[in-house]
Amino acid sequence: MMKTYILLSLCCLSAHFVSAYDNGVARTPPMGWLAWERFRCATDCDSAPDSCISEKLFMEMADRMVEDGWKDHGYTMINIDDCWSEKQRNANHELEPNHTRFPNGIPALVDYVHSKGLKLGIYADMGKLTCAGYPGTMGYEKIDSQTFAKWKVDMVKYDGCSSNSSEQAVGYPLMSKELNATGHPMIYSCEWPLYQGGLPPKVNYTYVKEICNMWRNYGDIDDNFDSVKNIIQWWGDHQDVLIPAAGPGGWNDPDMLIGGDFGLSFDEARMQFGMWAMLAAPMLVSVDLRTIDPRVREEIYFKRGVIEVSQDPLGVQARRVKGDNNYQLWVKSLIGGDQAVAIMSTRTDGFPAPYVFSLAELNIENPADTYMLTDIFDDEQAKPYSLTDLIHTVINPNGIRMFRAIPYKTSTLVEENIIEIDIL
Ligand code: GLA
């Protein structure tokens, strides 16, 4: 199996490092597109030719990813979800795509996606049937792994419907082994923890990370803000379990990004994107890229500073240091001693809400005396703050403010003539 040692030295700097699935992929959280939340299991291409699960849909999304600039911002995966296959395996027991909706077959689709410099992911289920009732992989792990490798797909999402927990304890590691045995690196996205309730003692995250590159921990996201808020709450409530599991090669997966669909306001979409970056989550957008509001695309999904937080090579998942019903303060350690800071407000009582905090509240390990703070979403000019200085922010209803805090020595600031500050 191909091994990649890039970033090994960086990842080992992280105090949270847990040994990861050794297939060399997903060293930072995967970015791209996934069909499910937006397009579900639409199979009637006669009545919905533009939104049914078909090769046309995935080719058009690949076109948009390249032509609209997604690829230039790091989004490279195009992922198929459920409902792509025929209802029966072929005479050799192999899965085949639905012939009407994928008339040219998966290898042709893979070629098309690869020709654009993108990657293709596919979906399977470790049980007898997928969640939407298509053939499952149980008993066919070797055949399906070899089929996916032969097709040169780059990622496999492995769902868990139609299986029980003891079958899952066998099936998820077995599929990992069979995928690995093909010699063709594929990101292995497993839903195992979700089907086990997401928490120890049923879930052993050290083991999950040894066999999977990313894993769903919690229920499916829906197109509304409560769904986003519940996921973030769960991540905060269980952070002591989840943070040690995340790192290069293996990621907790709070599910797809939905900003730009129907259910979230602009601020709510910004909050989801910002928080997914803080949580070192896979960034798989499930939105119709052909009709997405360009403002959401450019001012949220293409926000460089947020993507840098998401793709930081240390791969540390953020910690909630403070939270109540209105506000939450989160911090994520970045390379070089930088810190990403997010303040979420879930107030909806009608006005941009003031929030005051200090860097001392973040409990940074070995903190610097002074940090330069840049507002990541609003591109405000950087300002220096000591650990105890009060930082005054104003946050929109259901909104987020996000900062990158860069350690700065007072002497450097003065030498570089950036700023002069009074130090007591
Ligand atoms: C489950 C998964 C979803 C999606 C559907 C497809 O619910 O959690 O992400 O893959 O199955 O049927």
Tab-separated table of C-alpha atoms and ligand atoms in Angstrom:
chain	number	residue	atom	x	y	z
A	1	MET	CA	0.000	0.000	0.000
A	2	MET	CA	1.241	3.451	-0.856
A	3	LYS	CA	2.558	5.283	2.145
A	4	THR	CA	2.865	9.008	2.445
A	5	TYR	CA	5.212	10.504	4.948
A	6	ILE	CA	4.434	14.119	4.048
A	7	LEU	CA	3.469	16.079	7.147
A	8	LEU	CA	4.357	13.196	9.428
A	9	SER	CA	6.647	15.415	11.419
A	10	LEU	CA	3.935	18.070	11.615
A	11	CYS	CA	1.216	15.698	12.667
A	12	CYS	CA	3.386	14.256	15.410
A	13	LEU	CA	3.723	17.704	16.945
A	14	SER	CA	0.070	17.473	17.836
A	15	ALA	CA	-0.570	16.382	21.368
A	16	HIS	CA	-3.748	14.753	20.101
A	17	PHE	CA	-2.078	12.455	17.593
A	18	VAL	CA	-3.615	9.009	17.346
A	19	SER	CA	-2.299	6.510	14.850
A	20	ALA	CA	-4.306	6.817	11.633
A	21	TYR	CA	-5.426	4.499	8.878
A	22	ASP	CA	-2.209	4.017	6.954
A	23	ASN	CA	-3.330	4.543	3.372
A	24	GLY	CA	-1.782	7.962	2.817
A	25	VAL	CA	-4.985	9.866	2.021
A	26	ALA	CA	-7.085	12.512	3.806
A	27	ARG	CA	-4.119	14.085	5.579
A	28	THR	CA	-6.316	17.188	5.813
A	29	PRO	CA	-10.142	17.095	5.888
A	30	PRO	CA	-11.453	16.175	2.406
A	31	MET	CA	-13.163	18.976	0.488
A	32	GLY	CA	-15.678	18.639	-2.303
A	33	TRP	CA	-19.262	17.841	-3.081
A	34	LEU	CA	-21.668	15.077	-1.987
A	35	ALA	CA	-25.060	14.429	-3.557
A	36	TRP	CA	-27.198	13.191	-0.669
A	37	GLU	CA	-28.613	16.111	1.336
A	38	ARG	CA	-29.647	18.076	-1.762
A	39	PHE	CA	-30.519	15.356	-4.275
A	40	ARG	CA	-31.439	12.341	-2.085
A	41	CYS	CA	-32.738	9.310	-4.000
A	42	ALA	CA	-34.341	10.969	-7.021
A	43	THR	CA	-34.320	8.298	-9.687
A	44	ASP	CA	-37.056	9.422	-12.051
A	45	CYS	CA	-35.049	11.126	-14.751
A	46	ASP	CA	-38.086	11.480	-17.006
A	47	SER	CA	-39.797	13.898	-14.677
A	48	ALA	CA	-36.648	15.418	-13.110
A	49	PRO	CA	-33.851	15.152	-15.702
A	50	ASP	CA	-31.721	17.811	-14.009
A	51	SER	CA	-31.866	16.517	-10.478
A	52	CYS	CA	-32.070	12.736	-10.692
A	53	ILE	CA	-29.086	10.633	-9.577
A	54	SER	CA	-27.392	10.170	-12.940
A	55	GLU	CA	-24.029	10.570	-14.626
A	56	LYS	CA	-25.312	13.860	-16.048
A	57	LEU	CA	-25.727	15.277	-12.521
A	58	PHE	CA	-22.199	14.361	-11.462
A	59	MET	CA	-20.665	15.585	-14.721
A	60	GLU	CA	-22.464	18.899	-14.395
A	61	MET	CA	-21.269	19.289	-10.800
A	62	ALA	CA	-17.711	18.533	-11.947
A	63	ASP	CA	-18.058	21.220	-14.625
A	64	ARG	CA	-19.245	23.769	-12.072
A	65	MET	CA	-16.465	22.850	-9.620
A	66	VAL	CA	-13.896	23.741	-12.231
A	67	GLU	CA	-15.571	26.601	-14.057
A	68	ASP	CA	-16.855	28.440	-10.991
A	69	GLY	CA	-13.587	28.285	-9.072
A	70	TRP	CA	-14.338	25.602	-6.447
A	71	LYS	CA	-11.383	23.513	-7.535
A	72	ASP	CA	-9.044	26.497	-7.226
A	73	HIS	CA	-10.146	26.804	-3.613
A	74	GLY	CA	-9.340	23.162	-2.822
A	75	TYR	CA	-12.674	21.412	-3.457
A	76	THR	CA	-11.773	18.274	-5.377
A	77	MET	CA	-14.151	15.426	-4.471
A	78	ILE	CA	-17.350	14.668	-6.387
A	79	ASN	CA	-19.243	12.072	-4.368
A	80	ILE	CA	-22.057	9.789	-5.411
A	81	ASP	CA	-24.362	8.679	-2.578
A	82	ASP	CA	-27.120	6.044	-2.451
A	83	CYS	CA	-29.334	4.935	-5.373
A	84	TRP	CA	-26.700	4.757	-8.095
A	85	SER	CA	-26.695	1.021	-8.719
A	86	GLU	CA	-28.915	-1.551	-10.357
A	87	LYS	CA	-31.259	-3.338	-7.956
A	88	GLN	CA	-29.472	-6.644	-8.630
A	89	ARG	CA	-25.820	-7.650	-8.850
A	90	ASN	CA	-24.654	-9.006	-12.225
A	91	ALA	CA	-23.862	-12.653	-13.014
A	92	ASN	CA	-20.377	-12.208	-11.493
A	93	HIS	CA	-21.946	-10.836	-8.305
A	94	GLU	CA	-20.608	-7.358	-9.067
A	95	LEU	CA	-22.401	-4.084	-8.514
A	96	GLU	CA	-23.335	-2.247	-11.666
A	97	PRO	CA	-24.597	1.295	-12.051
A	98	ASN	CA	-28.182	1.778	-13.182
A	99	HIS	CA	-27.940	1.442	-16.932
A	100	THR	CA	-30.457	4.114	-17.782
A	101	ARG	CA	-29.068	6.765	-15.480
A	102	PHE	CA	-25.371	5.908	-15.957
A	103	PRO	CA	-25.374	4.713	-19.591
A	104	ASN	CA	-21.597	5.071	-19.972
A	105	GLY	CA	-20.706	3.292	-16.732
A	106	ILE	CA	-18.675	4.430	-13.731
A	107	PRO	CA	-15.194	4.154	-15.349
A	108	ALA	CA	-16.248	6.719	-17.967
A	109	LEU	CA	-17.544	9.009	-15.227
A	110	VAL	CA	-14.312	8.562	-13.265
A	111	ASP	CA	-12.334	9.424	-16.406
A	112	TYR	CA	-14.419	12.526	-16.957
A	113	VAL	CA	-13.997	13.683	-13.345
A	114	HIS	CA	-10.268	12.873	-13.362
A	115	SER	CA	-9.798	14.725	-16.643
A	116	LYS	CA	-10.935	17.849	-14.791
A	117	GLY	CA	-8.371	17.301	-12.036
A	118	LEU	CA	-11.087	16.169	-9.608
A	119	LYS	CA	-11.776	12.889	-7.804
A	120	LEU	CA	-14.824	10.639	-7.669
A	121	GLY	CA	-16.312	9.021	-4.578
A	122	ILE	CA	-18.908	6.255	-4.453
A	123	TYR	CA	-21.310	4.853	-1.854
A	124	ALA	CA	-21.876	1.355	-0.506
A	125	ASP	CA	-23.442	-0.178	2.587
A	126	MET	CA	-22.020	-2.897	4.808
A	127	GLY	CA	-25.425	-4.493	5.388
A	128	LYS	CA	-27.641	-6.571	3.150
A	129	LEU	CA	-29.250	-3.487	1.580
A	130	THR	CA	-28.364	0.203	1.406
A	131	CYS	CA	-30.564	2.619	3.343
A	132	ALA	CA	-32.612	3.206	0.181
A	133	GLY	CA	-32.937	-0.519	-0.573
A	134	TYR	CA	-30.182	-1.100	-3.155
A	135	PRO	CA	-27.825	-4.099	-2.895
A	136	GLY	CA	-25.575	-4.042	0.159
A	137	THR	CA	-21.987	-5.240	0.354
A	138	MET	CA	-22.224	-7.792	3.175
A	139	GLY	CA	-20.559	-10.955	1.890
A	140	TYR	CA	-19.211	-9.131	-1.176
A	141	GLU	CA	-16.516	-7.016	0.489
A	142	LYS	CA	-13.688	-8.320	-1.658
A	143	ILE	CA	-15.622	-8.146	-4.916
A	144	ASP	CA	-16.867	-4.610	-4.281
A	145	SER	CA	-13.468	-3.339	-3.148
A	146	GLN	CA	-11.914	-4.761	-6.277
A	147	THR	CA	-14.663	-3.291	-8.437
A	148	PHE	CA	-14.159	0.170	-6.924
A	149	ALA	CA	-10.385	-0.098	-7.339
A	150	LYS	CA	-10.785	-1.313	-10.939
A	151	TRP	CA	-13.021	1.682	-11.615
A	152	LYS	CA	-10.350	3.908	-9.982
A	153	VAL	CA	-12.736	5.615	-7.599
A	154	ASP	CA	-11.053	7.756	-4.962
A	155	MET	CA	-13.387	7.469	-1.988
A	156	VAL	CA	-15.926	5.029	-0.575
A	157	LYS	CA	-18.671	6.091	1.828
A	158	TYR	CA	-19.707	2.960	3.704
A	159	ASP	CA	-23.153	3.178	5.249
A	160	GLY	CA	-24.572	0.748	7.804
A	161	CYS	CA	-28.278	0.133	7.144
A	162	SER	CA	-29.560	-3.470	7.234
A	163	SER	CA	-26.893	-4.678	9.628
A	164	ASN	CA	-26.678	-5.191	13.372
A	165	SER	CA	-23.930	-4.107	15.694
A	166	SER	CA	-22.071	-7.416	15.779
A	167	GLU	CA	-22.121	-7.575	11.973
A	168	GLN	CA	-20.791	-4.019	11.917
A	169	ALA	CA	-17.933	-4.947	14.249
A	170	VAL	CA	-16.836	-7.422	11.594
A	171	GLY	CA	-17.925	-5.600	8.438
A	172	TYR	CA	-16.300	-2.192	8.891
A	173	PRO	CA	-12.786	-3.526	9.605
A	174	LEU	CA	-13.193	-6.140	6.869
A	175	MET	CA	-14.015	-3.522	4.237
A	176	SER	CA	-11.052	-1.447	5.400
A	177	LYS	CA	-8.807	-4.462	4.915
A	178	GLU	CA	-10.225	-5.280	1.479
A	179	LEU	CA	-9.986	-1.701	0.237
A	180	ASN	CA	-6.407	-1.534	1.450
A	181	ALA	CA	-5.600	-4.875	-0.188
A	182	THR	CA	-6.489	-3.523	-3.627
A	183	GLY	CA	-3.413	-1.264	-3.521
A	184	HIS	CA	-5.497	1.611	-4.900
A	185	PRO	CA	-5.767	4.342	-2.230
A	186	MET	CA	-9.394	5.272	-1.505
A	187	ILE	CA	-10.618	7.536	1.288
A	188	TYR	CA	-12.650	5.214	3.511
A	189	SER	CA	-15.577	7.100	5.027
A	190	CYS	CA	-17.392	4.903	7.511
A	191	GLU	CA	-20.625	5.460	9.349
A	192	TRP	CA	-19.792	2.876	12.005
A	193	PRO	CA	-19.729	5.218	15.045
A	194	LEU	CA	-23.104	6.698	14.093
A	195	TYR	CA	-24.713	3.253	14.078
A	196	GLN	CA	-23.162	2.545	17.509
A	197	GLY	CA	-24.556	5.740	19.059
A	198	GLY	CA	-21.383	7.791	18.600
A	199	LEU	CA	-19.915	7.340	22.078
A	200	PRO	CA	-17.760	4.983	24.134
A	201	PRO	CA	-17.892	2.339	25.411
A	202	LYS	CA	-19.698	1.169	22.266
A	203	VAL	CA	-17.396	3.201	20.014
A	204	ASN	CA	-13.651	2.780	20.319
A	205	TYR	CA	-12.341	5.829	18.487
A	206	THR	CA	-8.716	4.705	18.660
A	207	TYR	CA	-9.688	1.655	16.663
A	208	VAL	CA	-12.038	3.550	14.320
A	209	LYS	CA	-9.177	5.855	13.401
A	210	GLU	CA	-6.942	2.888	12.637
A	211	ILE	CA	-9.371	1.580	10.016
A	212	CYS	CA	-11.213	4.633	8.590
A	213	ASN	CA	-10.226	8.033	7.178
A	214	MET	CA	-13.407	9.768	8.319
A	215	TRP	CA	-16.509	8.660	10.137
A	216	ARG	CA	-20.000	9.910	10.792
A	217	ASN	CA	-20.643	10.160	14.530
A	218	TYR	CA	-24.143	11.604	14.611
A	219	GLY	CA	-27.487	11.584	12.752
A	220	ASP	CA	-28.117	12.880	9.242
A	221	ILE	CA	-28.104	16.617	8.657
A	222	ASP	CA	-31.296	18.179	7.320
A	223	ASP	CA	-31.819	21.487	5.604
A	224	ASN	CA	-32.548	23.635	8.656
A	225	PHE	CA	-30.622	25.545	11.299
A	226	ASP	CA	-31.823	23.425	14.237
A	227	SER	CA	-30.130	20.476	12.617
A	228	VAL	CA	-26.840	22.420	12.326
A	229	LYS	CA	-27.159	23.745	15.885
A	230	ASN	CA	-27.823	20.281	17.346
A	231	ILE	CA	-24.761	18.870	15.631
A	232	ILE	CA	-22.507	21.655	16.957
A	233	GLN	CA	-23.981	21.218	20.436
A	234	TRP	CA	-23.293	17.476	20.377
A	235	TRP	CA	-19.721	18.078	19.202
A	236	GLY	CA	-19.175	20.502	22.095
A	237	ASP	CA	-20.821	18.255	24.673
A	238	HIS	CA	-18.685	15.261	23.678
A	239	GLN	CA	-15.471	17.057	22.776
A	240	ASP	CA	-13.310	15.171	25.254
A	241	VAL	CA	-14.104	11.985	23.352
A	242	LEU	CA	-14.032	13.466	19.852
A	243	ILE	CA	-10.981	15.757	19.934
A	244	PRO	CA	-8.407	13.006	20.569
A	245	ALA	CA	-9.829	10.977	17.668
A	246	ALA	CA	-9.324	13.674	15.009
A	247	GLY	CA	-6.067	14.282	13.197
A	248	PRO	CA	-4.277	13.837	9.859
A	249	GLY	CA	-5.667	10.748	8.140
A	250	GLY	CA	-8.833	10.442	10.287
A	251	TRP	CA	-11.676	12.886	10.902
A	252	ASN	CA	-14.921	13.133	12.814
A	253	ASP	CA	-17.642	13.888	10.261
A	254	PRO	CA	-20.574	16.105	11.285
A	255	ASP	CA	-22.092	15.553	7.801
A	256	MET	CA	-22.549	17.772	4.754
A	257	LEU	CA	-22.453	21.546	4.327
A	258	ILE	CA	-25.909	22.776	3.418
A	259	GLY	CA	-25.557	26.569	3.220
A	260	GLY	CA	-26.892	27.671	-0.167
A	261	ASP	CA	-29.807	25.249	-0.162
A	262	PHE	CA	-33.194	26.378	1.145
A	263	GLY	CA	-32.995	26.261	4.931
A	264	LEU	CA	-30.209	28.543	6.198
A	265	SER	CA	-29.891	32.321	6.230
A	266	PHE	CA	-26.620	33.840	5.011
A	267	ASP	CA	-25.374	34.168	8.607
A	268	GLU	CA	-26.409	30.617	9.462
A	269	ALA	CA	-24.577	29.300	6.405
A	270	ARG	CA	-21.527	31.265	7.476
A	271	MET	CA	-21.773	29.805	10.951
A	272	GLN	CA	-21.963	26.252	9.630
A	273	PHE	CA	-18.986	26.734	7.329
A	274	GLY	CA	-16.912	28.479	9.997
A	275	MET	CA	-17.691	25.852	12.624
A	276	TRP	CA	-16.996	22.935	10.258
A	277	ALA	CA	-13.559	24.510	9.644
A	278	MET	CA	-13.025	24.840	13.402
A	279	LEU	CA	-14.049	21.203	13.907
A	280	ALA	CA	-11.576	19.968	11.268
A	281	ALA	CA	-14.588	18.413	9.555
A	282	PRO	CA	-14.757	17.103	5.994
A	283	MET	CA	-16.033	19.975	3.837
A	284	LEU	CA	-18.484	18.239	1.503
A	285	VAL	CA	-20.978	20.707	0.090
A	286	SER	CA	-24.412	19.287	-0.771
A	287	VAL	CA	-25.869	22.147	-2.748
A	288	ASP	CA	-26.905	22.566	-6.388
A	289	LEU	CA	-23.750	24.241	-7.704
A	290	ARG	CA	-25.606	25.273	-10.878
A	291	THR	CA	-27.977	27.566	-9.024
A	292	ILE	CA	-26.141	28.465	-5.792
A	293	ASP	CA	-26.277	32.142	-4.838
A	294	PRO	CA	-22.890	33.511	-5.974
A	295	ARG	CA	-22.635	35.517	-2.735
A	296	VAL	CA	-22.801	32.307	-0.678
A	297	ARG	CA	-20.166	30.748	-2.918
A	298	GLU	CA	-17.746	33.675	-2.947
A	299	GLU	CA	-18.191	35.085	0.561
A	300	ILE	CA	-18.613	31.811	2.426
A	301	TYR	CA	-17.289	28.747	0.642
A	302	PHE	CA	-14.369	30.568	-0.993
A	303	LYS	CA	-13.291	32.454	2.131
A	304	ARG	CA	-9.598	31.800	2.122
A	305	GLY	CA	-8.911	32.375	5.803
A	306	VAL	CA	-11.623	29.888	6.785
A	307	ILE	CA	-10.314	27.278	4.352
A	308	GLU	CA	-6.847	27.744	5.862
A	309	VAL	CA	-8.288	27.001	9.295
A	310	SER	CA	-10.020	23.897	7.917
A	311	GLN	CA	-6.941	22.636	6.119
A	312	ASP	CA	-4.394	23.463	8.816
A	313	PRO	CA	-1.756	20.694	8.748
A	314	LEU	CA	-1.907	20.042	12.491
A	315	GLY	CA	-5.482	18.821	12.053
A	316	VAL	CA	-6.548	19.716	15.581
A	317	GLN	CA	-10.286	19.801	16.273
A	318	ALA	CA	-11.560	22.918	18.073
A	319	ARG	CA	-12.488	22.975	21.747
A	320	ARG	CA	-15.504	24.795	23.169
A	321	VAL	CA	-14.097	26.797	26.083
A	322	LYS	CA	-17.280	28.531	27.074
A	323	GLY	CA	-20.920	28.191	26.155
A	324	ASP	CA	-24.439	29.026	27.219
A	325	ASN	CA	-27.787	29.267	25.437
A	326	ASN	CA	-26.724	32.428	23.627
A	327	TYR	CA	-23.006	32.322	22.927
A	328	GLN	CA	-20.238	29.795	22.461
A	329	LEU	CA	-16.515	30.490	22.407
A	330	TRP	CA	-14.344	27.977	20.543
A	331	VAL	CA	-10.588	27.752	19.938
A	332	LYS	CA	-8.512	25.621	17.581
A	333	SER	CA	-4.702	25.416	17.659
A	334	LEU	CA	-3.054	25.977	14.303
A	335	ILE	CA	0.451	25.506	12.986
A	336	GLY	CA	3.105	27.864	14.350
A	337	GLY	CA	1.273	28.683	17.570
A	338	ASP	CA	-1.547	30.494	15.745
A	339	GLN	CA	-5.048	30.073	17.131
A	340	ALA	CA	-8.399	30.167	15.360
A	341	VAL	CA	-11.097	31.667	17.552
A	342	ALA	CA	-14.822	31.460	16.839
A	343	ILE	CA	-17.695	33.038	18.685
A	344	MET	CA	-21.129	31.749	17.761
A	345	SER	CA	-24.270	33.567	18.734
A	346	THR	CA	-27.570	31.737	18.614
A	347	ARG	CA	-29.474	34.809	19.814
A	348	THR	CA	-32.318	35.724	17.536
A	349	ASP	CA	-33.767	38.634	19.457
A	350	GLY	CA	-33.357	40.915	16.585
A	351	PHE	CA	-30.163	42.917	16.861
A	352	PRO	CA	-26.479	42.314	16.350
A	353	ALA	CA	-25.384	41.246	19.827
A	354	PRO	CA	-22.298	42.511	21.644
A	355	TYR	CA	-19.843	39.903	22.959
A	356	VAL	CA	-16.703	40.689	24.935
A	357	PHE	CA	-13.939	38.208	25.650
A	358	SER	CA	-10.208	38.016	26.274
A	359	LEU	CA	-7.595	35.659	24.892
A	360	ALA	CA	-6.887	34.505	28.450
A	361	GLU	CA	-10.265	32.734	28.384
A	362	LEU	CA	-9.029	30.414	25.654
A	363	ASN	CA	-6.577	28.585	27.963
A	364	ILE	CA	-3.932	28.463	25.233
A	365	GLU	CA	-1.008	26.199	26.118
A	366	ASN	CA	2.206	28.263	26.400
A	367	PRO	CA	0.524	31.436	25.173
A	368	ALA	CA	2.355	34.405	23.692
A	369	ASP	CA	2.025	37.777	25.446
A	370	THR	CA	0.477	39.444	22.438
A	371	TYR	CA	-1.487	38.241	19.418
A	372	MET	CA	-2.411	40.013	16.212
A	373	LEU	CA	-6.090	39.300	15.530
A	374	THR	CA	-7.533	39.279	12.043
A	375	ASP	CA	-11.249	38.870	11.479
A	376	ILE	CA	-11.379	36.006	9.014
A	377	PHE	CA	-14.817	36.556	7.492
A	378	ASP	CA	-14.858	40.334	7.517
A	379	ASP	CA	-11.220	40.952	6.536
A	380	GLU	CA	-10.793	43.689	9.135
A	381	GLN	CA	-7.311	45.058	9.613
A	382	ALA	CA	-5.289	43.064	12.150
A	383	LYS	CA	-5.106	44.500	15.655
A	384	PRO	CA	-2.869	43.535	18.584
A	385	TYR	CA	-4.274	42.234	21.850
A	386	SER	CA	-2.537	41.125	25.005
A	387	LEU	CA	-3.938	38.075	26.784
A	388	THR	CA	-6.006	40.194	29.135
A	389	ASP	CA	-7.158	42.934	26.773
A	390	LEU	CA	-10.899	42.931	26.264
A	391	ILE	CA	-11.951	42.184	22.702
A	392	HIS	CA	-15.284	43.744	21.813
A	393	THR	CA	-17.259	42.052	19.051
A	394	VAL	CA	-20.746	42.368	17.646
A	395	ILE	CA	-22.443	39.275	16.203
A	396	ASN	CA	-25.458	38.981	13.912
A	397	PRO	CA	-28.408	36.811	15.007
A	398	ASN	CA	-27.456	33.143	14.474
A	399	GLY	CA	-24.070	34.455	13.412
A	400	ILE	CA	-20.394	33.820	13.851
A	401	ARG	CA	-17.262	35.910	14.234
A	402	MET	CA	-14.019	34.164	13.499
A	403	PHE	CA	-10.477	35.357	14.140
A	404	ARG	CA	-7.002	34.138	13.447
A	405	ALA	CA	-4.733	35.058	16.341
A	406	ILE	CA	-1.045	35.138	15.448
A	407	PRO	CA	1.563	35.332	18.219
A	408	TYR	CA	3.508	38.555	18.005
A	409	LYS	CA	6.407	39.757	20.063
A	410	THR	CA	6.160	43.376	21.064
A	411	SER	CA	9.677	43.994	19.826
A	412	THR	CA	8.772	42.627	16.374
A	413	LEU	CA	5.746	44.847	16.209
A	414	VAL	CA	7.772	47.923	16.984
A	415	GLU	CA	10.703	46.900	14.766
A	416	GLU	CA	8.439	46.266	11.833
A	417	ASN	CA	6.743	49.527	12.547
A	418	ILE	CA	3.410	47.779	12.429
A	419	ILE	CA	2.113	49.210	15.613
A	420	GLU	CA	3.205	50.636	18.902
A	421	ILE	CA	1.436	49.491	21.972
A	422	ASP	CA	1.802	50.316	25.604
A	423	ILE	CA	2.870	47.386	27.689
A	424	LEU	CA	2.439	47.884	31.410
B	1	GLA	C1	-28.008	7.191	5.564
B	1	GLA	C2	-26.771	8.084	5.612
B	1	GLA	C3	-26.975	9.296	4.713
B	1	GLA	C4	-27.236	8.836	3.287
B	1	GLA	C5	-28.428	7.887	3.273
B	1	GLA	C6	-28.614	7.247	1.907
B	1	GLA	O1	-29.116	7.826	6.126
B	1	GLA	O2	-26.494	8.478	6.932
B	1	GLA	O3	-25.838	10.142	4.746
B	1	GLA	O4	-26.091	8.213	2.776
B	1	GLA	O5	-28.293	6.844	4.209
B	1	GLA	O6	-29.678	6.366	1.875
